[in-house]
Amino acid sequence: MDGKDLCLFDIDGTLTLSRQPIDPDMKAFLTELHKKVAIGLVGGSDLKKIQEQMLDPQLEKAYDYVFAQNGLVAFRDGKLVGKESILEHMGEEKLQPFINFCLAYMSKLHLPAKRGNFVEFRSGLINICPVGRSCTQKEREEFAAYDKVHKIREKFIEAVQKEFPDLGLTYTIGGQISFDCFPTGWDKTFCLKHIDRDAFKNIHFFGDKTFPGGNDYELFSHEAVIGHTVTSPENTMEQLKQMYFN
């Protein structure tokens, strides 16, 4: 890997449409790109969901790095090299009132649809989803459109921050329907702890939620990283073609 660039990728909205399987053309393109650069994936979901989305049950062996849960579960060359526990870090006494507040807040929301799995407790973070993660694709898109107008997630985060000003959590909006909650500092830059920066000529990161408050922002703006904002998987591919295939 010496002298190569390392390209890190967000997944939803960057390599795939939100929560949709990767397009075969993108999958084939990444195979060709991997001959020129080292590749790392930095997704917000757990490993199983990322494997399903990337259509590869052995995904952690396919690329140089695979970072699930925003980098809090880390694989290098197919081997687990790091795993954080939000439960161990914070404890039940702090987490349960927070979860109770979120459930109560969501119970008062009127949305185009409400389904199930509103709070998903992952090893390194908590994912809060007002519409419920068991919604259909149509309901997902309806909520995303509704959220753009009514700022459901932004207002929810403001309410949580007001209720728990000293909890030590950071909140980021990612994808179409949810937001992540994790200890401050446990954002996507956490993945850099597992990367030998001296081994690479440059470290590039491609993401679509690169605005302040988006879950790509911290890594996108990190001093050790060259950040690239993308608007779609097609745009990601086009930028990479200009960089490495001209």
PDB file of C-alpha atoms in Angstrom:
ATOM      1  CA  MET A   1       0.000   0.000   0.000  1.00  0.00           C
ATOM      2  CA  ASP A   2       3.033   2.288   0.329  1.00  0.00           C
ATOM      3  CA  GLY A   3       2.732   5.373  -1.839  1.00  0.00           C
ATOM      4  CA  LYS A   4      -0.877   4.703  -2.825  1.00  0.00           C
ATOM      5  CA  ASP A   5      -3.796   6.948  -2.042  1.00  0.00           C
ATOM      6  CA  LEU A   6      -6.401   5.697   0.418  1.00  0.00           C
ATOM      7  CA  CYS A   7      -9.980   6.451  -0.637  1.00  0.00           C
ATOM      8  CA  LEU A   8     -12.545   6.311   2.159  1.00  0.00           C
ATOM      9  CA  PHE A   9     -16.229   6.191   1.263  1.00  0.00           C
ATOM     10  CA  ASP A  10     -19.488   6.868   3.017  1.00  0.00           C
ATOM     11  CA  ILE A  11     -22.075   4.387   1.719  1.00  0.00           C
ATOM     12  CA  ASP A  12     -25.653   5.778   1.656  1.00  0.00           C
ATOM     13  CA  GLY A  13     -25.887   8.483  -0.994  1.00  0.00           C
ATOM     14  CA  THR A  14     -22.244   8.006  -1.957  1.00  0.00           C
ATOM     15  CA  LEU A  15     -21.772   4.422  -3.181  1.00  0.00           C
ATOM     16  CA  THR A  16     -25.449   3.458  -3.156  1.00  0.00           C
ATOM     17  CA  LEU A  17     -28.857   5.070  -2.993  1.00  0.00           C
ATOM     18  CA  SER A  18     -30.028   5.308   0.609  1.00  0.00           C
ATOM     19  CA  ARG A  19     -30.427   1.783   2.047  1.00  0.00           C
ATOM     20  CA  GLN A  20     -30.480   0.315  -1.467  1.00  0.00           C
ATOM     21  CA  PRO A  21     -28.165  -2.405  -2.842  1.00  0.00           C
ATOM     22  CA  ILE A  22     -25.075  -1.250  -4.685  1.00  0.00           C
ATOM     23  CA  ASP A  23     -25.470  -0.983  -8.461  1.00  0.00           C
ATOM     24  CA  PRO A  24     -23.454  -3.646 -10.348  1.00  0.00           C
ATOM     25  CA  ASP A  25     -21.691  -0.915 -12.335  1.00  0.00           C
ATOM     26  CA  MET A  26     -20.482   0.748  -9.123  1.00  0.00           C
ATOM     27  CA  LYS A  27     -19.379  -2.580  -7.686  1.00  0.00           C
ATOM     28  CA  ALA A  28     -17.366  -3.334 -10.838  1.00  0.00           C
ATOM     29  CA  PHE A  29     -15.935   0.196 -10.811  1.00  0.00           C
ATOM     30  CA  LEU A  30     -14.699  -0.218  -7.234  1.00  0.00           C
ATOM     31  CA  THR A  31     -12.925  -3.416  -8.283  1.00  0.00           C
ATOM     32  CA  GLU A  32     -11.040  -1.491 -10.965  1.00  0.00           C
ATOM     33  CA  LEU A  33     -10.366   1.431  -8.626  1.00  0.00           C
ATOM     34  CA  HIS A  34      -8.948  -0.962  -6.025  1.00  0.00           C
ATOM     35  CA  LYS A  35      -6.132  -1.788  -8.450  1.00  0.00           C
ATOM     36  CA  LYS A  36      -5.004   1.853  -8.189  1.00  0.00           C
ATOM     37  CA  VAL A  37      -5.770   2.847  -4.590  1.00  0.00           C
ATOM     38  CA  ALA A  38      -6.470   1.386  -1.174  1.00  0.00           C
ATOM     39  CA  ILE A  39     -10.161   1.462  -0.266  1.00  0.00           C
ATOM     40  CA  GLY A  40     -11.999   1.877   3.019  1.00  0.00           C
ATOM     41  CA  LEU A  41     -15.734   2.008   3.706  1.00  0.00           C
ATOM     42  CA  VAL A  42     -17.083   4.153   6.555  1.00  0.00           C
ATOM     43  CA  GLY A  43     -20.769   3.383   7.061  1.00  0.00           C
ATOM     44  CA  GLY A  44     -23.193   4.318   9.801  1.00  0.00           C
ATOM     45  CA  SER A  45     -24.998   0.966   9.871  1.00  0.00           C
ATOM     46  CA  ASP A  46     -23.828  -2.225  11.528  1.00  0.00           C
ATOM     47  CA  LEU A  47     -21.673  -4.657   9.568  1.00  0.00           C
ATOM     48  CA  LYS A  48     -24.523  -6.975   8.578  1.00  0.00           C
ATOM     49  CA  LYS A  49     -26.528  -4.147   6.993  1.00  0.00           C
ATOM     50  CA  ILE A  50     -23.446  -2.882   5.149  1.00  0.00           C
ATOM     51  CA  GLN A  51     -22.693  -6.393   3.863  1.00  0.00           C
ATOM     52  CA  GLU A  52     -26.271  -6.663   2.576  1.00  0.00           C
ATOM     53  CA  GLN A  53     -26.122  -3.250   0.944  1.00  0.00           C
ATOM     54  CA  MET A  54     -22.768  -3.949  -0.732  1.00  0.00           C
ATOM     55  CA  LEU A  55     -23.959  -7.441  -1.802  1.00  0.00           C
ATOM     56  CA  ASP A  56     -20.985  -9.137  -0.165  1.00  0.00           C
ATOM     57  CA  PRO A  57     -21.268 -11.362   2.951  1.00  0.00           C
ATOM     58  CA  GLN A  58     -17.455 -11.292   3.211  1.00  0.00           C
ATOM     59  CA  LEU A  59     -17.201  -7.537   2.704  1.00  0.00           C
ATOM     60  CA  GLU A  60     -14.641  -6.991   5.452  1.00  0.00           C
ATOM     61  CA  LYS A  61     -12.214  -9.106   3.419  1.00  0.00           C
ATOM     62  CA  ALA A  62     -12.891  -7.323   0.127  1.00  0.00           C
ATOM     63  CA  TYR A  63     -11.302  -3.968   0.978  1.00  0.00           C
ATOM     64  CA  ASP A  64      -8.368  -2.710   3.002  1.00  0.00           C
ATOM     65  CA  TYR A  65     -10.621  -1.209   5.676  1.00  0.00           C
ATOM     66  CA  VAL A  66     -14.280  -1.607   6.583  1.00  0.00           C
ATOM     67  CA  PHE A  67     -15.597   0.662   9.327  1.00  0.00           C
ATOM     68  CA  ALA A  68     -19.137  -0.026  10.565  1.00  0.00           C
ATOM     69  CA  GLN A  69     -21.130   2.199  12.930  1.00  0.00           C
ATOM     70  CA  ASN A  70     -19.199   5.304  11.808  1.00  0.00           C
ATOM     71  CA  GLY A  71     -15.862   3.613  12.499  1.00  0.00           C
ATOM     72  CA  LEU A  72     -16.671   2.316  15.986  1.00  0.00           C
ATOM     73  CA  VAL A  73     -16.420  -1.257  14.703  1.00  0.00           C
ATOM     74  CA  ALA A  74     -13.242  -1.491  12.628  1.00  0.00           C
ATOM     75  CA  PHE A  75     -11.841  -4.135  10.279  1.00  0.00           C
ATOM     76  CA  ARG A  76      -8.443  -4.058   8.599  1.00  0.00           C
ATOM     77  CA  ASP A  77      -7.559  -6.690   6.006  1.00  0.00           C
ATOM     78  CA  GLY A  78     -10.548  -8.756   7.134  1.00  0.00           C
ATOM     79  CA  LYS A  79      -9.627  -8.743  10.844  1.00  0.00           C
ATOM     80  CA  LEU A  80     -11.492  -6.983  13.644  1.00  0.00           C
ATOM     81  CA  VAL A  81      -9.140  -4.331  15.057  1.00  0.00           C
ATOM     82  CA  GLY A  82     -11.485  -2.230  17.184  1.00  0.00           C
ATOM     83  CA  LYS A  83     -14.946  -2.252  18.754  1.00  0.00           C
ATOM     84  CA  GLU A  84     -16.402   0.374  21.079  1.00  0.00           C
ATOM     85  CA  SER A  85     -19.296  -0.056  23.543  1.00  0.00           C
ATOM     86  CA  ILE A  86     -21.547   2.906  24.245  1.00  0.00           C
ATOM     87  CA  LEU A  87     -23.150   0.943  27.094  1.00  0.00           C
ATOM     88  CA  GLU A  88     -19.827   0.379  28.850  1.00  0.00           C
ATOM     89  CA  HIS A  89     -18.789   3.968  28.192  1.00  0.00           C
ATOM     90  CA  MET A  90     -21.939   5.655  29.515  1.00  0.00           C
ATOM     91  CA  GLY A  91     -23.790   3.144  31.692  1.00  0.00           C
ATOM     92  CA  GLU A  92     -27.463   2.248  31.992  1.00  0.00           C
ATOM     93  CA  GLU A  93     -28.273   5.066  34.430  1.00  0.00           C
ATOM     94  CA  LYS A  94     -27.450   7.699  31.817  1.00  0.00           C
ATOM     95  CA  LEU A  95     -28.710   5.859  28.737  1.00  0.00           C
ATOM     96  CA  GLN A  96     -32.144   4.798  29.935  1.00  0.00           C
ATOM     97  CA  PRO A  97     -33.516   8.289  30.715  1.00  0.00           C
ATOM     98  CA  PHE A  98     -32.212   9.417  27.323  1.00  0.00           C
ATOM     99  CA  ILE A  99     -33.962   6.538  25.514  1.00  0.00           C
ATOM    100  CA  ASN A 100     -37.171   7.116  27.505  1.00  0.00           C
ATOM    101  CA  PHE A 101     -37.174  10.789  26.521  1.00  0.00           C
ATOM    102  CA  CYS A 102     -36.712   9.938  22.842  1.00  0.00           C
ATOM    103  CA  LEU A 103     -39.559   7.419  22.896  1.00  0.00           C
ATOM    104  CA  ALA A 104     -41.862   9.909  24.631  1.00  0.00           C
ATOM    105  CA  TYR A 105     -40.938  12.654  22.137  1.00  0.00           C
ATOM    106  CA  MET A 106     -41.634  10.380  19.163  1.00  0.00           C
ATOM    107  CA  SER A 107     -44.980   9.310  20.618  1.00  0.00           C
ATOM    108  CA  LYS A 108     -46.208  12.900  20.176  1.00  0.00           C
ATOM    109  CA  LEU A 109     -45.074  13.334  16.580  1.00  0.00           C
ATOM    110  CA  HIS A 110     -47.628  13.190  13.790  1.00  0.00           C
ATOM    111  CA  LEU A 111     -45.935  11.953  10.598  1.00  0.00           C
ATOM    112  CA  PRO A 112     -47.072  10.620   7.206  1.00  0.00           C
ATOM    113  CA  ALA A 113     -46.437   7.124   8.627  1.00  0.00           C
ATOM    114  CA  LYS A 114     -45.132   5.427  11.778  1.00  0.00           C
ATOM    115  CA  ARG A 115     -43.920   1.852  11.890  1.00  0.00           C
ATOM    116  CA  GLY A 116     -41.538  -0.004  14.220  1.00  0.00           C
ATOM    117  CA  ASN A 117     -37.928  -0.039  15.442  1.00  0.00           C
ATOM    118  CA  PHE A 118     -37.711   3.599  16.507  1.00  0.00           C
ATOM    119  CA  VAL A 119     -34.592   3.123  18.660  1.00  0.00           C
ATOM    120  CA  GLU A 120     -31.809   0.864  17.396  1.00  0.00           C
ATOM    121  CA  PHE A 121     -29.154   0.204  20.013  1.00  0.00           C
ATOM    122  CA  ARG A 122     -25.838  -0.614  18.347  1.00  0.00           C
ATOM    123  CA  SER A 123     -22.551  -1.361  20.053  1.00  0.00           C
ATOM    124  CA  GLY A 124     -21.044   2.065  19.429  1.00  0.00           C
ATOM    125  CA  LEU A 125     -24.059   4.349  18.976  1.00  0.00           C
ATOM    126  CA  ILE A 126     -27.820   4.741  19.255  1.00  0.00           C
ATOM    127  CA  ASN A 127     -29.830   5.328  16.091  1.00  0.00           C
ATOM    128  CA  ILE A 128     -33.097   7.249  16.509  1.00  0.00           C
ATOM    129  CA  CYS A 129     -35.687   6.935  13.751  1.00  0.00           C
ATOM    130  CA  PRO A 130     -38.974   8.874  14.067  1.00  0.00           C
ATOM    131  CA  VAL A 131     -40.726   6.963  11.252  1.00  0.00           C
ATOM    132  CA  GLY A 132     -39.360   3.586  12.409  1.00  0.00           C
ATOM    133  CA  ARG A 133     -36.675   1.578  10.588  1.00  0.00           C
ATOM    134  CA  SER A 134     -39.195  -1.090   9.555  1.00  0.00           C
ATOM    135  CA  CYS A 135     -40.889   1.377   7.182  1.00  0.00           C
ATOM    136  CA  THR A 136     -41.204   0.545   3.488  1.00  0.00           C
ATOM    137  CA  GLN A 137     -39.114   2.278   0.838  1.00  0.00           C
ATOM    138  CA  LYS A 138     -42.132   4.390  -0.127  1.00  0.00           C
ATOM    139  CA  GLU A 139     -42.693   5.408   3.511  1.00  0.00           C
ATOM    140  CA  ARG A 140     -38.963   6.167   3.829  1.00  0.00           C
ATOM    141  CA  GLU A 141     -39.118   8.531   0.865  1.00  0.00           C
ATOM    142  CA  GLU A 142     -42.327  10.144   2.167  1.00  0.00           C
ATOM    143  CA  PHE A 143     -40.678  10.833   5.514  1.00  0.00           C
ATOM    144  CA  ALA A 144     -37.536  12.210   3.854  1.00  0.00           C
ATOM    145  CA  ALA A 145     -39.646  14.676   1.850  1.00  0.00           C
ATOM    146  CA  TYR A 146     -41.679  15.608   4.953  1.00  0.00           C
ATOM    147  CA  ASP A 147     -38.509  16.059   6.996  1.00  0.00           C
ATOM    148  CA  LYS A 148     -37.030  18.444   4.427  1.00  0.00           C
ATOM    149  CA  VAL A 149     -39.995  20.749   4.933  1.00  0.00           C
ATOM    150  CA  HIS A 150     -40.736  20.302   8.637  1.00  0.00           C
ATOM    151  CA  LYS A 151     -37.180  19.657   9.959  1.00  0.00           C
ATOM    152  CA  ILE A 152     -38.393  16.813  12.175  1.00  0.00           C
ATOM    153  CA  ARG A 153     -34.903  15.478  12.913  1.00  0.00           C
ATOM    154  CA  GLU A 154     -33.319  18.907  13.441  1.00  0.00           C
ATOM    155  CA  LYS A 155     -36.025  19.913  15.943  1.00  0.00           C
ATOM    156  CA  PHE A 156     -35.765  16.515  17.665  1.00  0.00           C
ATOM    157  CA  ILE A 157     -32.018  16.967  18.156  1.00  0.00           C
ATOM    158  CA  GLU A 158     -32.563  20.489  19.527  1.00  0.00           C
ATOM    159  CA  ALA A 159     -35.059  19.107  22.053  1.00  0.00           C
ATOM    160  CA  VAL A 160     -32.678  16.350  23.156  1.00  0.00           C
ATOM    161  CA  GLN A 161     -29.791  18.791  23.532  1.00  0.00           C
ATOM    162  CA  LYS A 162     -31.975  21.082  25.651  1.00  0.00           C
ATOM    163  CA  GLU A 163     -33.118  18.189  27.861  1.00  0.00           C
ATOM    164  CA  PHE A 164     -29.643  16.644  28.258  1.00  0.00           C
ATOM    165  CA  PRO A 165     -27.101  19.482  27.933  1.00  0.00           C
ATOM    166  CA  ASP A 166     -24.363  17.645  29.854  1.00  0.00           C
ATOM    167  CA  LEU A 167     -24.774  14.068  28.607  1.00  0.00           C
ATOM    168  CA  GLY A 168     -21.667  14.231  26.424  1.00  0.00           C
ATOM    169  CA  LEU A 169     -23.372  12.987  23.268  1.00  0.00           C
ATOM    170  CA  THR A 170     -23.021  14.220  19.707  1.00  0.00           C
ATOM    171  CA  TYR A 171     -25.946  13.999  17.258  1.00  0.00           C
ATOM    172  CA  THR A 172     -25.569  13.693  13.504  1.00  0.00           C
ATOM    173  CA  ILE A 173     -28.103  13.390  10.701  1.00  0.00           C
ATOM    174  CA  GLY A 174     -27.380  10.695   8.121  1.00  0.00           C
ATOM    175  CA  GLY A 175     -29.395   8.938   5.459  1.00  0.00           C
ATOM    176  CA  GLN A 176     -33.069   9.753   4.962  1.00  0.00           C
ATOM    177  CA  ILE A 177     -34.902   8.821   8.142  1.00  0.00           C
ATOM    178  CA  SER A 178     -32.780   8.836  11.289  1.00  0.00           C
ATOM    179  CA  PHE A 179     -30.021  10.415  13.333  1.00  0.00           C
ATOM    180  CA  ASP A 180     -27.137   8.930  15.306  1.00  0.00           C
ATOM    181  CA  CYS A 181     -26.234   9.608  18.927  1.00  0.00           C
ATOM    182  CA  PHE A 182     -22.759   8.764  20.238  1.00  0.00           C
ATOM    183  CA  PRO A 183     -20.199   9.996  22.769  1.00  0.00           C
ATOM    184  CA  THR A 184     -18.514  13.186  21.633  1.00  0.00           C
ATOM    185  CA  GLY A 185     -15.401  12.268  19.642  1.00  0.00           C
ATOM    186  CA  TRP A 186     -16.896   8.982  18.436  1.00  0.00           C
ATOM    187  CA  ASP A 187     -17.744  10.400  14.994  1.00  0.00           C
ATOM    188  CA  LYS A 188     -16.390   9.109  11.663  1.00  0.00           C
ATOM    189  CA  THR A 189     -12.937  10.521  12.441  1.00  0.00           C
ATOM    190  CA  PHE A 190     -12.673   7.620  14.903  1.00  0.00           C
ATOM    191  CA  CYS A 191     -11.712   5.424  11.951  1.00  0.00           C
ATOM    192  CA  LEU A 192      -8.435   7.352  11.596  1.00  0.00           C
ATOM    193  CA  LYS A 193      -7.204   5.728  14.822  1.00  0.00           C
ATOM    194  CA  HIS A 194      -6.941   2.462  12.885  1.00  0.00           C
ATOM    195  CA  ILE A 195      -5.202   3.873   9.796  1.00  0.00           C
ATOM    196  CA  ASP A 196      -1.438   4.202   9.381  1.00  0.00           C
ATOM    197  CA  ARG A 197      -1.481   7.641   7.796  1.00  0.00           C
ATOM    198  CA  ASP A 198       2.213   7.451   6.869  1.00  0.00           C
ATOM    199  CA  ALA A 199       1.514   4.444   4.656  1.00  0.00           C
ATOM    200  CA  PHE A 200      -0.490   6.512   2.181  1.00  0.00           C
ATOM    201  CA  LYS A 201       0.325   9.367  -0.155  1.00  0.00           C
ATOM    202  CA  ASN A 202      -3.077  10.989   0.437  1.00  0.00           C
ATOM    203  CA  ILE A 203      -6.251  10.091   2.311  1.00  0.00           C
ATOM    204  CA  HIS A 204      -9.421  11.091   0.445  1.00  0.00           C
ATOM    205  CA  PHE A 205     -12.940  10.890   1.844  1.00  0.00           C
ATOM    206  CA  PHE A 206     -16.117  10.971  -0.253  1.00  0.00           C
ATOM    207  CA  GLY A 207     -19.469  11.669   1.385  1.00  0.00           C
ATOM    208  CA  ASP A 208     -22.819  13.330   0.755  1.00  0.00           C
ATOM    209  CA  LYS A 209     -23.667  14.594   4.271  1.00  0.00           C
ATOM    210  CA  THR A 210     -20.631  16.877   4.542  1.00  0.00           C
ATOM    211  CA  PHE A 211     -22.462  19.912   5.966  1.00  0.00           C
ATOM    212  CA  PRO A 212     -22.177  20.833   9.673  1.00  0.00           C
ATOM    213  CA  GLY A 213     -24.450  18.423  11.548  1.00  0.00           C
ATOM    214  CA  GLY A 214     -24.226  15.814   8.796  1.00  0.00           C
ATOM    215  CA  ASN A 215     -22.609  12.532   9.743  1.00  0.00           C
ATOM    216  CA  ASP A 216     -19.818  12.973   7.169  1.00  0.00           C
ATOM    217  CA  TYR A 217     -18.812  16.465   8.282  1.00  0.00           C
ATOM    218  CA  GLU A 218     -16.103  15.699  10.858  1.00  0.00           C
ATOM    219  CA  LEU A 219     -14.191  13.301   8.630  1.00  0.00           C
ATOM    220  CA  PHE A 220     -14.736  15.464   5.546  1.00  0.00           C
ATOM    221  CA  SER A 221     -13.213  18.481   7.315  1.00  0.00           C
ATOM    222  CA  HIS A 222     -10.410  16.688   9.206  1.00  0.00           C
ATOM    223  CA  GLU A 223      -6.952  18.146   8.634  1.00  0.00           C
ATOM    224  CA  ALA A 224      -5.482  14.758   7.658  1.00  0.00           C
ATOM    225  CA  VAL A 225      -8.128  14.146   4.992  1.00  0.00           C
ATOM    226  CA  ILE A 226      -8.915  15.589   1.578  1.00  0.00           C
ATOM    227  CA  GLY A 227     -12.702  15.857   1.605  1.00  0.00           C
ATOM    228  CA  HIS A 228     -14.983  15.513  -1.415  1.00  0.00           C
ATOM    229  CA  THR A 229     -18.703  16.291  -1.413  1.00  0.00           C
ATOM    230  CA  VAL A 230     -20.778  14.078  -3.710  1.00  0.00           C
ATOM    231  CA  THR A 231     -24.404  14.316  -4.752  1.00  0.00           C
ATOM    232  CA  SER A 232     -25.076  10.732  -5.857  1.00  0.00           C
ATOM    233  CA  PRO A 233     -23.297   7.434  -6.591  1.00  0.00           C
ATOM    234  CA  GLU A 234     -22.996   8.551 -10.220  1.00  0.00           C
ATOM    235  CA  ASN A 235     -21.320  11.760  -9.115  1.00  0.00           C
ATOM    236  CA  THR A 236     -18.925   9.773  -6.909  1.00  0.00           C
ATOM    237  CA  MET A 237     -17.929   7.639  -9.883  1.00  0.00           C
ATOM    238  CA  GLU A 238     -17.466  10.686 -12.102  1.00  0.00           C
ATOM    239  CA  GLN A 239     -15.185  12.421  -9.603  1.00  0.00           C
ATOM    240  CA  LEU A 240     -13.087   9.278  -9.222  1.00  0.00           C
ATOM    241  CA  LYS A 241     -12.810   8.824 -12.993  1.00  0.00           C
ATOM    242  CA  GLN A 242     -11.422  12.347 -13.262  1.00  0.00           C
ATOM    243  CA  MET A 243      -8.941  11.684 -10.461  1.00  0.00           C
ATOM    244  CA  TYR A 244      -7.640   8.233 -11.389  1.00  0.00           C
ATOM    245  CA  PHE A 245      -8.695   7.238 -14.905  1.00  0.00           C
ATOM    246  CA  ASN A 246      -7.867  10.277 -17.039  1.00  0.00           C
TER     247      ASN A 246
END
